[in-house]
Amino acid sequence: MASGSRKKGAPKSAVSAARGSVAAKKQVPWGTISAVAAIVLLAATVFGYYYVASGDQRAQREREDAAEASFAPTDDNPDPSTEIEGVVTEQYEAGAHVLPTERVAYDKTPPFGGPHDGVWAACVGTVYDQGVRTENMVHSLEHGAVWIAYNPEKVTGEDLETLKLRVEGKPYTMMSPYPGLDAPVSLQSWGHQLQVDSVTDERIDQFIAALRRNPNTYPEVGASCDAGPGQFDPDNPPPFNAEPPGPDAKPMDYDGSDAAPQMGDVPQPGGTTEG
C-alpha cells in the first residue's frame, strides 16, 4: 500500500555530491603544509645563519663585559690600567699644535702623547684601511680616544677581523695599520701604551675599558671625536709617513706653531670650538 511504503532517501546525485564534499573536506591540505614548512625552513635558515654570523660579536660583548666589570675606572681606582701587565705610562703636556706640513720627533712608536696636529683624526669607531698621519692620530688621544695600531704584515685575515670588533661602532675608538710596528698590536691612549702579540689577548679589552674616555687620564674631557667640519676627511685622511722625521721635526717639548690652530680655533660638531 502507498501509505505503508517507506520514502526513499535523497536522490543519488545529491548523496554523491554530499559524500564528495565530505571527502574533499577530509583531504590533507598538502599545498598549505608545504608552504608553511617552506616558510619555517627559511626562517630557521636565516636565524641559523645570523646566529653563526653573530657569534663573534657575542663573544666580543662577553669580553667587553668581563673587562668592564674589573677595569672600569671608579673614584677609588681612577686609573685601573696600572693593574694591567705591560702598560707603559708617560706624562705629556697637552695643547701644543703643529702645522699639517710639520712633523714631530716623537719619543715612542707609535706615539701616545706630545705635540700634534691642530686637527684631530675621526675616532668614532673608525677603522682606517690605510695608515694615517701620526700627528692627527695623537690629537685624538688628547680627546680621550683609544687608538689600536697594528702591523699589517703580522695581523691579517681572521685576526684582522677580530681586531676590528674592538673598534667598529665604538665611540672614541679608532684603528689603523702602522707599517714597521715591532709588535703585532699596539694600543694607545693619552699617556698610556700596551703592546701585545695576539689579537685575542684579554688585555686589549681591559686597556679599552680602563682608558677610553677615562676623565682621569686625558686632557680635554668632553672634546668631540667627530671629525671637525671641513678639517679632516676620514675617507681620505692624510697618509702615514714611514720615513724618520728630519732635522726640522718638532721636539717633544715644542710649545706649538703660531700659525697652527690653537685651543678654541677648531670648530666641533654642535658649534663649539676646540684646539
Short mmCIF file of C-alpha atoms in Angstrom, two decimals:
data_model
loop_
_atom_site.label_atom_id
_atom_site.label_comp_id
_atom_site.label_asym_id
_atom_site.label_seq_id
_atom_site.Cartn_x
_atom_site.Cartn_y
_atom_site.Cartn_z
CA MET A 1 0.00 0.00 0.00
CA ALA A 2 1.03 3.54 -0.69
CA SER A 3 0.54 4.51 2.96
CA GLY A 4 2.77 1.68 4.13
CA SER A 5 5.60 2.34 1.76
CA ARG A 6 8.87 3.95 3.11
CA LYS A 7 10.10 7.10 1.49
CA LYS A 8 13.24 6.77 -0.42
CA GLY A 9 16.26 8.88 0.55
CA ALA A 10 17.60 11.82 -1.34
CA PRO A 11 18.43 11.39 -4.99
CA LYS A 12 21.66 9.58 -5.73
CA SER A 13 23.11 12.66 -7.34
CA ALA A 14 22.62 14.67 -4.15
CA VAL A 15 24.10 11.90 -1.98
CA SER A 16 27.12 11.62 -4.22
CA ALA A 17 27.65 15.35 -4.09
CA ALA A 18 27.44 15.37 -0.29
CA ARG A 19 29.83 12.48 0.02
CA GLY A 20 32.23 14.21 -2.37
CA SER A 21 32.07 17.34 -0.29
CA VAL A 22 32.85 15.44 2.92
CA ALA A 23 35.70 13.63 1.20
CA ALA A 24 37.05 16.92 -0.06
CA LYS A 25 36.96 18.34 3.46
CA LYS A 26 38.93 15.36 4.73
CA GLN A 27 41.70 15.77 2.16
CA VAL A 28 45.05 16.83 3.64
CA PRO A 29 45.96 20.42 2.55
CA TRP A 30 49.38 19.48 1.30
CA GLY A 31 49.81 22.76 -0.54
CA THR A 32 49.31 24.80 2.62
CA ILE A 33 51.50 22.50 4.68
CA SER A 34 54.27 22.71 2.11
CA ALA A 35 54.08 26.49 2.05
CA VAL A 36 54.19 26.72 5.86
CA ALA A 37 57.05 24.24 6.01
CA ALA A 38 58.99 26.26 3.46
CA ILE A 39 58.49 29.44 5.48
CA VAL A 40 59.57 27.72 8.70
CA LEU A 41 62.62 26.25 6.99
CA LEU A 42 63.55 29.64 5.56
CA ALA A 43 63.16 31.32 8.95
CA ALA A 44 65.27 28.62 10.60
CA THR A 45 67.95 29.03 7.93
CA VAL A 46 68.03 32.81 8.33
CA PHE A 47 68.14 32.52 12.12
CA GLY A 48 70.85 29.88 11.96
CA TYR A 49 72.94 31.99 9.60
CA TYR A 50 72.53 35.08 11.78
CA TYR A 51 73.33 33.13 14.93
CA VAL A 52 76.51 31.74 13.44
CA ALA A 53 77.48 35.06 11.82
CA SER A 54 76.92 36.99 15.04
CA GLY A 55 78.89 34.54 17.15
CA ASP A 56 81.99 36.71 17.00
CA GLN A 57 80.01 39.76 18.10
CA ARG A 58 78.55 37.87 21.04
CA ALA A 59 81.98 36.66 22.07
CA GLN A 60 83.28 40.22 21.87
CA ARG A 61 80.44 41.51 24.04
CA GLU A 62 81.33 38.90 26.63
CA ARG A 63 84.97 40.03 26.57
CA GLU A 64 83.92 43.64 26.94
CA ASP A 65 81.55 42.88 29.81
CA ALA A 66 84.27 40.97 31.66
CA ALA A 67 86.76 43.79 31.15
CA GLU A 68 84.28 46.46 32.25
CA ALA A 69 83.49 44.52 35.40
CA SER A 70 87.11 44.59 36.52
CA PHE A 71 88.73 47.58 34.83
CA ALA A 72 86.19 50.39 34.59
CA PRO A 73 87.51 53.49 36.41
CA THR A 74 85.98 54.37 39.78
CA ASP A 75 86.53 57.04 42.42
CA ASP A 76 88.63 54.59 44.38
CA ASN A 77 90.56 53.42 41.33
CA PRO A 78 90.75 56.31 38.82
CA ASP A 79 93.26 54.58 36.53
CA PRO A 80 92.77 50.79 36.52
CA SER A 81 95.22 50.43 33.65
CA THR A 82 98.04 50.46 36.22
CA GLU A 83 96.91 46.93 37.10
CA ILE A 84 97.30 45.66 33.52
CA GLU A 85 100.57 43.91 32.91
CA GLY A 86 102.68 45.58 30.24
CA VAL A 87 101.10 49.03 30.25
CA VAL A 88 103.65 51.83 29.82
CA THR A 89 102.83 55.34 31.04
CA GLU A 90 104.31 58.80 30.42
CA GLN A 91 103.35 62.33 31.40
CA TYR A 92 102.77 64.65 28.43
CA GLU A 93 101.82 68.29 28.22
CA ALA A 94 98.72 68.95 26.15
CA GLY A 95 97.77 71.58 23.63
CA ALA A 96 100.96 72.04 21.55
CA HIS A 97 99.90 72.08 17.90
CA VAL A 98 101.87 71.84 14.67
CA LEU A 99 101.01 72.63 11.07
CA PRO A 100 99.83 69.99 8.60
CA THR A 101 103.21 70.27 6.88
CA GLU A 102 105.22 69.79 10.09
CA ARG A 103 106.34 66.61 11.78
CA VAL A 104 107.08 65.75 15.38
CA ALA A 105 110.10 63.76 16.55
CA TYR A 106 108.09 61.50 18.83
CA ASP A 107 109.76 59.63 21.66
CA LYS A 108 107.64 56.49 21.33
CA THR A 109 106.49 54.27 18.45
CA PRO A 110 103.60 54.59 18.00
CA PRO A 111 103.41 57.82 19.99
CA PHE A 112 100.83 58.32 22.70
CA GLY A 113 101.28 61.96 23.62
CA GLY A 114 103.16 65.13 22.80
CA PRO A 115 102.79 67.88 20.18
CA HIS A 116 100.31 67.06 17.44
CA ASP A 117 98.37 68.45 14.51
CA GLY A 118 95.79 71.10 15.28
CA VAL A 119 93.08 68.89 13.74
CA TRP A 120 92.19 65.51 15.21
CA ALA A 121 91.52 62.30 13.32
CA ALA A 122 87.98 60.94 13.37
CA CYS A 123 87.70 58.44 16.21
CA VAL A 124 84.03 57.44 16.22
CA GLY A 125 84.60 53.72 15.92
CA THR A 126 86.66 54.43 12.82
CA VAL A 127 88.61 51.66 11.08
CA TYR A 128 91.18 53.06 8.66
CA ASP A 129 92.30 50.71 5.89
CA GLN A 130 95.49 52.69 5.33
CA GLY A 131 97.98 54.25 7.71
CA VAL A 132 97.04 57.75 8.90
CA ARG A 133 99.34 60.69 9.68
CA THR A 134 100.54 60.17 13.22
CA GLU A 135 100.22 63.80 14.27
CA ASN A 136 96.45 63.70 13.64
CA MET A 137 96.01 60.42 15.50
CA VAL A 138 97.80 61.71 18.59
CA HIS A 139 95.39 64.63 18.77
CA SER A 140 92.50 62.18 19.04
CA LEU A 141 94.16 60.61 22.08
CA GLU A 142 94.03 64.04 23.70
CA HIS A 143 90.24 63.79 23.32
CA GLY A 144 90.02 60.51 25.23
CA ALA A 145 90.19 58.06 22.33
CA VAL A 146 91.93 54.70 22.23
CA TRP A 147 93.98 54.04 19.09
CA ILE A 148 94.65 50.45 18.05
CA ALA A 149 97.61 50.26 15.71
CA TYR A 150 98.68 47.01 14.08
CA ASN A 151 101.44 45.70 11.88
CA PRO A 152 99.74 44.92 8.55
CA GLU A 153 102.28 42.17 7.82
CA LYS A 154 101.55 40.38 11.10
CA VAL A 155 97.81 40.91 11.52
CA THR A 156 95.72 39.74 8.56
CA GLY A 157 92.63 37.68 7.70
CA GLU A 158 90.57 36.47 10.66
CA ASP A 159 92.93 38.13 13.13
CA LEU A 160 92.28 41.48 11.49
CA GLU A 161 88.52 40.92 11.65
CA THR A 162 88.78 40.01 15.33
CA LEU A 163 90.65 43.24 15.99
CA LYS A 164 88.04 45.29 14.13
CA LEU A 165 85.37 44.05 16.54
CA ARG A 166 87.02 46.18 19.23
CA VAL A 167 86.50 49.32 17.15
CA GLU A 168 83.60 49.23 14.71
CA GLY A 169 80.70 51.23 16.07
CA LYS A 170 82.54 52.00 19.33
CA PRO A 171 82.76 55.74 20.07
CA TYR A 172 86.17 57.18 20.95
CA THR A 173 87.95 54.28 19.32
CA MET A 174 89.98 54.12 16.11
CA MET A 175 92.22 51.63 14.37
CA SER A 176 94.82 51.82 11.62
CA PRO A 177 97.75 49.87 10.16
CA TYR A 178 101.15 51.05 11.33
CA PRO A 179 103.82 49.75 8.93
CA GLY A 180 107.03 48.70 10.60
CA LEU A 181 105.48 48.27 14.06
CA ASP A 182 107.60 45.91 16.18
CA ALA A 183 104.65 44.25 17.93
CA PRO A 184 101.67 42.81 16.08
CA VAL A 185 99.29 45.12 18.01
CA SER A 186 99.86 48.33 19.94
CA LEU A 187 97.18 50.21 21.89
CA GLN A 188 97.50 53.90 22.73
CA SER A 189 95.57 56.32 24.89
CA TRP A 190 96.90 59.65 26.10
CA GLY A 191 99.97 58.86 28.22
CA HIS A 192 99.42 55.09 28.03
CA GLN A 193 100.52 52.27 25.76
CA LEU A 194 100.19 48.49 25.66
CA GLN A 195 101.75 46.19 23.07
CA VAL A 196 100.57 42.59 22.64
CA ASP A 197 101.37 39.65 20.40
CA SER A 198 97.86 38.24 19.91
CA VAL A 199 94.53 39.77 18.89
CA THR A 200 92.82 37.52 21.44
CA ASP A 201 94.85 38.88 24.38
CA GLU A 202 92.35 39.82 27.08
CA ARG A 203 94.43 42.87 27.95
CA ILE A 204 93.20 44.58 24.79
CA ASP A 205 89.68 44.82 26.18
CA GLN A 206 90.99 45.64 29.64
CA PHE A 207 93.00 48.56 28.26
CA ILE A 208 89.97 49.93 26.42
CA ALA A 209 87.69 49.53 29.45
CA ALA A 210 90.20 51.31 31.70
CA LEU A 211 91.17 54.21 29.45
CA ARG A 212 88.65 55.07 26.76
CA ARG A 213 87.15 58.41 27.84
CA ASN A 214 88.55 57.95 31.33
CA PRO A 215 88.28 61.55 32.59
CA ASN A 216 91.21 60.98 34.93
CA THR A 217 93.74 60.23 32.20
CA TYR A 218 93.32 62.61 29.25
CA PRO A 219 93.48 66.40 28.99
CA GLU A 220 90.45 67.55 27.02
CA VAL A 221 87.49 65.98 28.79
CA GLY A 222 84.30 66.44 26.80
CA ALA A 223 86.01 67.05 23.46
CA SER A 224 84.43 65.54 20.37
CA CYS A 225 85.72 62.59 18.37
CA ASP A 226 83.79 63.56 15.24
CA ALA A 227 85.99 64.95 12.51
CA GLY A 228 85.94 68.73 12.53
CA PRO A 229 83.76 70.06 9.69
CA GLY A 230 85.97 70.66 6.67
CA GLN A 231 89.04 69.81 8.72
CA PHE A 232 89.61 66.05 8.43
CA ASP A 233 88.21 63.64 5.87
CA PRO A 234 88.09 60.10 7.33
CA ASP A 235 87.55 58.70 3.82
CA ASN A 236 90.70 60.39 2.55
CA PRO A 237 92.90 61.05 5.58
CA PRO A 238 96.43 62.44 5.44
CA PRO A 239 98.69 59.44 4.88
CA PHE A 240 101.10 57.83 7.30
CA ASN A 241 104.74 58.76 6.73
CA ALA A 242 107.08 55.85 7.41
CA GLU A 243 110.23 57.92 6.89
CA PRO A 244 112.11 59.03 10.04
CA PRO A 245 111.46 62.68 10.91
CA GLY A 246 114.05 65.07 9.50
CA PRO A 247 116.18 67.60 11.38
CA ASP A 248 113.38 70.16 11.16
CA ALA A 249 110.93 67.94 13.10
CA LYS A 250 109.47 69.50 16.22
CA PRO A 251 110.83 68.18 19.52
CA MET A 252 108.72 66.69 22.28
CA ASP A 253 109.00 69.87 24.35
CA TYR A 254 107.80 72.04 21.45
CA ASP A 255 105.20 74.57 22.55
CA GLY A 256 103.35 74.89 19.25
CA SER A 257 103.47 76.68 15.90
CA ASP A 258 101.96 80.17 15.84
CA ALA A 259 100.03 79.55 12.63
CA ALA A 260 98.65 76.17 13.72
CA PRO A 261 95.06 76.01 15.01
CA GLN A 262 95.10 76.50 18.76
CA MET A 263 92.66 75.98 21.59
CA GLY A 264 89.32 77.44 20.56
CA ASP A 265 90.17 77.67 16.86
CA VAL A 266 88.88 74.35 15.52
CA PRO A 267 85.09 74.06 15.14
CA GLN A 268 83.46 70.99 16.65
CA PRO A 269 80.09 69.40 15.92
CA GLY A 270 77.42 71.39 17.72
CA GLY A 271 79.00 74.76 17.04
CA THR A 272 81.62 74.75 19.80
CA THR A 273 85.34 75.11 19.23
CA GLU A 274 88.35 73.23 20.48
CA GLY A 275 92.03 73.05 19.85
#
